[in-house]
PDB file of C-alpha atoms in Angstrom:
ATOM      1  CA  MET A1298     -96.254-165.779 -40.853  1.00  0.00           C
ATOM      2  CA  ILE A1299     -96.523-162.247 -39.549  1.00  0.00           C
ATOM      3  CA  GLN A1300     -96.962-162.040 -35.792  1.00  0.00           C
ATOM      4  CA  ILE A1301     -98.798-159.023 -34.420  1.00  0.00           C
ATOM      5  CA  PRO A1302     -97.892-157.963 -30.878  1.00  0.00           C
ATOM      6  CA  ALA A1303    -100.749-158.473 -28.391  1.00  0.00           C
ATOM      7  CA  SER A1304    -100.708-154.822 -27.367  1.00  0.00           C
ATOM      8  CA  PRO A1305     -98.303-152.778 -29.466  1.00  0.00           C
ATOM      9  CA  GLU A1306     -96.755-149.781 -27.799  1.00  0.00           C
ATOM     10  CA  THR A1307     -98.185-146.759 -29.522  1.00  0.00           C
ATOM     11  CA  GLU A1308     -97.722-143.048 -29.640  1.00  0.00           C
ATOM     12  CA  THR A1309    -100.300-140.684 -31.096  1.00  0.00           C
ATOM     13  CA  LEU A1310     -98.838-138.404 -33.720  1.00  0.00           C
ATOM     14  CA  LEU A1311    -100.598-135.842 -35.902  1.00  0.00           C
ATOM     15  CA  ILE A1312     -98.717-135.160 -39.081  1.00  0.00           C
ATOM     16  CA  GLU A1313     -99.522-133.574 -42.425  1.00  0.00           C
ATOM     17  CA  LEU A1314     -97.610-134.901 -45.398  1.00  0.00           C
ATOM     18  CA  PRO A1315     -97.303-133.218 -48.772  1.00  0.00           C
ATOM     19  CA  ARG A1316     -98.509-135.485 -51.589  1.00  0.00           C
ATOM     20  CA  THR A1317     -94.932-135.698 -52.850  1.00  0.00           C
ATOM     21  CA  ILE A1318     -93.792-137.551 -49.717  1.00  0.00           C
ATOM     22  CA  GLY A1319     -94.583-141.230 -49.280  1.00  0.00           C
ATOM     23  CA  LEU A1320     -94.392-143.402 -46.192  1.00  0.00           C
ATOM     24  CA  TYR A1321     -92.948-146.852 -46.784  1.00  0.00           C
ATOM     25  CA  VAL A1322     -93.388-149.838 -44.469  1.00  0.00           C
ATOM     26  CA  THR A1323     -92.482-153.520 -44.521  1.00  0.00           C
ATOM     27  CA  GLN A1324     -95.256-156.118 -44.380  1.00  0.00           C
ATOM     28  CA  GLU A1325     -94.450-156.694 -40.692  1.00  0.00           C
ATOM     29  CA  GLN A1326     -94.577-152.958 -39.936  1.00  0.00           C
ATOM     30  CA  PHE A1327     -97.840-152.692 -41.851  1.00  0.00           C
ATOM     31  CA  ALA A1328     -99.418-155.517 -39.822  1.00  0.00           C
ATOM     32  CA  ALA A1329     -98.392-153.840 -36.554  1.00  0.00           C
ATOM     33  CA  LEU A1330     -99.629-150.447 -37.764  1.00  0.00           C
ATOM     34  CA  ALA A1331    -102.974-151.893 -38.863  1.00  0.00           C
ATOM     35  CA  ALA A1332    -103.376-153.706 -35.514  1.00  0.00           C
ATOM     36  CA  ALA A1333    -102.722-150.482 -33.602  1.00  0.00           C
ATOM     37  CA  ASN A1334    -105.096-148.459 -35.808  1.00  0.00           C
ATOM     38  CA  ARG A1335    -108.095-150.695 -36.443  1.00  0.00           C
ATOM     39  CA  ASP A1336    -110.333-147.663 -37.019  1.00  0.00           C
ATOM     40  CA  LEU A1337    -108.301-146.603 -40.076  1.00  0.00           C
ATOM     41  CA  ARG A1338    -108.575-148.078 -43.564  1.00  0.00           C
ATOM     42  CA  LEU A1339    -104.970-148.842 -44.385  1.00  0.00           C
ATOM     43  CA  GLU A1340    -103.513-150.487 -47.471  1.00  0.00           C
ATOM     44  CA  ARG A1341     -99.969-151.094 -48.707  1.00  0.00           C
ATOM     45  CA  THR A1342     -98.680-151.002 -52.286  1.00  0.00           C
ATOM     46  CA  ALA A1343     -96.359-153.594 -53.806  1.00  0.00           C
ATOM     47  CA  LEU A1344     -93.499-151.147 -53.218  1.00  0.00           C
ATOM     48  CA  GLY A1345     -94.396-150.802 -49.534  1.00  0.00           C
ATOM     49  CA  GLU A1346     -96.008-147.365 -49.702  1.00  0.00           C
ATOM     50  CA  LEU A1347     -98.606-146.847 -46.989  1.00  0.00           C
ATOM     51  CA  ILE A1348    -102.068-145.783 -48.153  1.00  0.00           C
ATOM     52  CA  VAL A1349    -104.492-144.231 -45.667  1.00  0.00           C
ATOM     53  CA  ASN A1350    -108.006-144.226 -47.107  1.00  0.00           C
ATOM     54  CA  PRO A1351    -110.476-141.659 -45.768  1.00  0.00           C
ATOM     55  CA  PRO A1352    -113.934-142.762 -44.637  1.00  0.00           C
ATOM     56  CA  THR A1353    -116.481-143.008 -47.434  1.00  0.00           C
ATOM     57  CA  GLY A1354    -119.385-140.639 -47.860  1.00  0.00           C
ATOM     58  CA  TRP A1355    -122.924-141.800 -47.195  1.00  0.00           C
ATOM     59  CA  LYS A1356    -123.703-142.561 -50.861  1.00  0.00           C
ATOM     60  CA  THR A1357    -120.650-144.771 -51.237  1.00  0.00           C
ATOM     61  CA  GLY A1358    -121.321-146.422 -47.879  1.00  0.00           C
ATOM     62  CA  LYS A1359    -124.884-147.225 -48.915  1.00  0.00           C
ATOM     63  CA  LEU A1360    -123.762-148.670 -52.263  1.00  0.00           C
ATOM     64  CA  ASN A1361    -120.987-150.663 -50.587  1.00  0.00           C
ATOM     65  CA  LEU A1362    -123.500-152.148 -48.134  1.00  0.00           C
ATOM     66  CA  SER A1363    -125.749-153.164 -51.040  1.00  0.00           C
ATOM     67  CA  ILE A1364    -122.875-154.800 -52.900  1.00  0.00           C
ATOM     68  CA  SER A1365    -121.634-156.665 -49.828  1.00  0.00           C
ATOM     69  CA  GLY A1366    -125.200-157.719 -49.025  1.00  0.00           C
ATOM     70  CA  GLU A1367    -125.767-159.110 -52.524  1.00  0.00           C
ATOM     71  CA  LEU A1368    -122.503-161.049 -52.397  1.00  0.00           C
ATOM     72  CA  TYR A1369    -123.427-162.419 -48.964  1.00  0.00           C
ATOM     73  CA  LEU A1370    -126.895-163.495 -50.161  1.00  0.00           C
ATOM     74  CA  TRP A1371    -125.404-165.236 -53.207  1.00  0.00           C
ATOM     75  CA  TRP A1372    -122.826-166.991 -51.009  1.00  0.00           C
ATOM     76  CA  ARG A1373    -125.402-168.106 -48.435  1.00  0.00           C
ATOM     77  CA  ASN A1374    -128.003-169.208 -51.011  1.00  0.00           C
ATOM     78  CA  ALA A1375    -125.334-171.159 -52.934  1.00  0.00           C
ATOM     79  CA  GLY A1376    -124.578-173.229 -49.824  1.00  0.00           C
ATOM     80  CA  GLU A1377    -121.682-171.098 -48.558  1.00  0.00           C
ATOM     81  CA  PRO A1378    -119.062-172.185 -51.085  1.00  0.00           C
ATOM     82  CA  GLY A1379    -115.649-170.781 -50.290  1.00  0.00           C
ATOM     83  CA  LYS A1380    -115.348-167.585 -48.283  1.00  0.00           C
ATOM     84  CA  ALA A1381    -116.958-164.169 -48.833  1.00  0.00           C
ATOM     85  CA  PHE A1382    -115.418-161.026 -47.338  1.00  0.00           C
ATOM     86  CA  ASP A1383    -116.315-157.355 -46.876  1.00  0.00           C
ATOM     87  CA  SER A1384    -114.279-154.180 -47.273  1.00  0.00           C
ATOM     88  CA  SER A1385    -112.538-154.497 -43.914  1.00  0.00           C
ATOM     89  CA  THR A1386    -110.582-157.600 -45.007  1.00  0.00           C
ATOM     90  CA  GLY A1387    -107.007-157.243 -46.223  1.00  0.00           C
ATOM     91  CA  PHE A1388    -105.228-159.660 -48.560  1.00  0.00           C
ATOM     92  CA  ILE A1389    -101.532-159.957 -49.384  1.00  0.00           C
ATOM     93  CA  LEU A1390    -101.456-160.122 -53.180  1.00  0.00           C
ATOM     94  CA  PRO A1391     -98.872-161.900 -55.370  1.00  0.00           C
ATOM     95  CA  ASN A1392     -97.019-158.617 -55.973  1.00  0.00           C
ATOM     96  CA  GLY A1393     -96.632-158.047 -52.192  1.00  0.00           C
ATOM     97  CA  ALA A1394     -99.306-155.354 -51.866  1.00  0.00           C
ATOM     98  CA  THR A1395    -101.843-155.586 -49.041  1.00  0.00           C
ATOM     99  CA  ARG A1396    -105.239-154.482 -50.316  1.00  0.00           C
ATOM    100  CA  SER A1397    -108.840-154.646 -49.180  1.00  0.00           C
ATOM    101  CA  PRO A1398    -111.501-154.858 -51.895  1.00  0.00           C
ATOM    102  CA  ASP A1399    -114.994-153.521 -51.274  1.00  0.00           C
ATOM    103  CA  ALA A1400    -116.365-157.083 -51.465  1.00  0.00           C
ATOM    104  CA  CYS A1401    -114.772-160.323 -52.597  1.00  0.00           C
ATOM    105  CA  TRP A1402    -114.961-164.098 -52.709  1.00  0.00           C
ATOM    106  CA  VAL A1403    -112.328-166.859 -52.536  1.00  0.00           C
ATOM    107  CA  SER A1404    -113.141-170.388 -53.735  1.00  0.00           C
ATOM    108  CA  GLY A1405    -113.284-173.099 -51.093  1.00  0.00           C
ATOM    109  CA  GLU A1406    -110.662-175.143 -52.919  1.00  0.00           C
ATOM    110  CA  ARG A1407    -108.139-172.294 -52.941  1.00  0.00           C
ATOM    111  CA  TRP A1408    -108.960-171.234 -49.342  1.00  0.00           C
ATOM    112  CA  GLN A1409    -108.528-174.791 -48.013  1.00  0.00           C
ATOM    113  CA  ALA A1410    -105.176-175.068 -49.814  1.00  0.00           C
ATOM    114  CA  LEU A1411    -103.778-172.222 -47.696  1.00  0.00           C
ATOM    115  CA  THR A1412    -101.650-173.117 -44.696  1.00  0.00           C
ATOM    116  CA  PRO A1413    -102.530-171.578 -41.303  1.00  0.00           C
ATOM    117  CA  GLU A1414     -99.539-169.258 -41.794  1.00  0.00           C
ATOM    118  CA  GLN A1415    -100.849-168.120 -45.191  1.00  0.00           C
ATOM    119  CA  LYS A1416    -104.257-167.424 -43.663  1.00  0.00           C
ATOM    120  CA  GLY A1417    -102.531-165.213 -41.027  1.00  0.00           C
ATOM    121  CA  THR A1418    -103.870-161.771 -40.180  1.00  0.00           C
ATOM    122  CA  PHE A1419    -104.014-160.885 -43.872  1.00  0.00           C
ATOM    123  CA  ALA A1420    -104.571-163.959 -46.035  1.00  0.00           C
ATOM    124  CA  ASN A1421    -101.817-164.466 -48.569  1.00  0.00           C
ATOM    125  CA  ILE A1422    -104.140-164.977 -51.540  1.00  0.00           C
ATOM    126  CA  CYS A1423    -105.631-163.032 -54.411  1.00  0.00           C
ATOM    127  CA  PRO A1424    -109.456-163.325 -54.287  1.00  0.00           C
ATOM    128  CA  ASP A1425    -111.193-165.109 -57.158  1.00  0.00           C
ATOM    129  CA  PHE A1426    -113.880-162.445 -57.518  1.00  0.00           C
ATOM    130  CA  VAL A1427    -113.723-158.781 -56.520  1.00  0.00           C
ATOM    131  CA  VAL A1428    -116.206-155.918 -56.516  1.00  0.00           C
ATOM    132  CA  GLU A1429    -114.640-152.463 -56.315  1.00  0.00           C
ATOM    133  CA  LEU A1430    -116.238-149.051 -56.056  1.00  0.00           C
ATOM    134  CA  ARG A1431    -114.135-146.594 -58.011  1.00  0.00           C
ATOM    135  CA  SER A1432    -113.753-143.021 -56.878  1.00  0.00           C
ATOM    136  CA  ARG A1433    -114.323-140.260 -59.423  1.00  0.00           C
ATOM    137  CA  ASN A1434    -110.620-139.360 -59.529  1.00  0.00           C
ATOM    138  CA  GLN A1435    -109.436-142.949 -59.953  1.00  0.00           C
ATOM    139  CA  THR A1436    -108.953-144.284 -63.449  1.00  0.00           C
ATOM    140  CA  LEU A1437    -109.937-147.845 -64.336  1.00  0.00           C
ATOM    141  CA  ILE A1438    -106.505-148.462 -65.822  1.00  0.00           C
ATOM    142  CA  ASN A1439    -104.778-147.315 -62.622  1.00  0.00           C
ATOM    143  CA  ARG A1440    -107.024-149.461 -60.399  1.00  0.00           C
ATOM    144  CA  ASP A1441    -106.762-152.534 -62.620  1.00  0.00           C
ATOM    145  CA  LYS A1442    -102.971-152.358 -62.888  1.00  0.00           C
ATOM    146  CA  THR A1443    -102.160-151.635 -59.277  1.00  0.00           C
ATOM    147  CA  VAL A1444    -104.744-153.226 -57.025  1.00  0.00           C
ATOM    148  CA  PHE A1445    -106.022-156.712 -57.658  1.00  0.00           C
ATOM    149  CA  ASN A1446    -103.459-158.316 -59.904  1.00  0.00           C
ATOM    150  CA  GLY A1447    -104.266-161.900 -60.766  1.00  0.00           C
ATOM    151  CA  ILE A1448    -108.062-161.625 -60.539  1.00  0.00           C
ATOM    152  CA  LYS A1449    -110.049-162.441 -63.644  1.00  0.00           C
ATOM    153  CA  PRO A1450    -113.630-161.466 -62.738  1.00  0.00           C
ATOM    154  CA  THR A1451    -113.582-157.962 -61.288  1.00  0.00           C
ATOM    155  CA  LEU A1452    -116.592-155.657 -61.243  1.00  0.00           C
ATOM    156  CA  THR A1453    -115.759-151.989 -60.912  1.00  0.00           C
ATOM    157  CA  PHE A1454    -118.465-149.395 -60.273  1.00  0.00           C
ATOM    158  CA  LEU A1455    -118.297-145.601 -60.361  1.00  0.00           C
TER     159      LEU A1455
END
């Protein structure tokens, strides 16, 4: 289980990185970085590369709200089976990446099978159903191969 310090010591640093330079962090470093920067949308690849996602534009934000709302309504009207999550929730995937889908659902059976350690800050599980908004410069093949490995039903919208 990854333990996040109660109040991590932080230092503000402004840095510009060329696209050819990557920042790599361990899962423990990622958890501490995410805890210290809750206002940022951070993700981590299977190789440990840190991804900082910019805020969405208003059109994407509106669509994301609609998608999350529809998933929530389905979940609630179905008797709250399993767990539904929004875009601020990170999951540690089987390949070691930590990703946060735009909206997702995990079955109750699979969620209950997790130990408290696996539920940790970022649940160590691949969601059963994912909805992803795809950016215009992101190919479906790239997103499918690198993000939510192990998920069968995935809806991707442009």
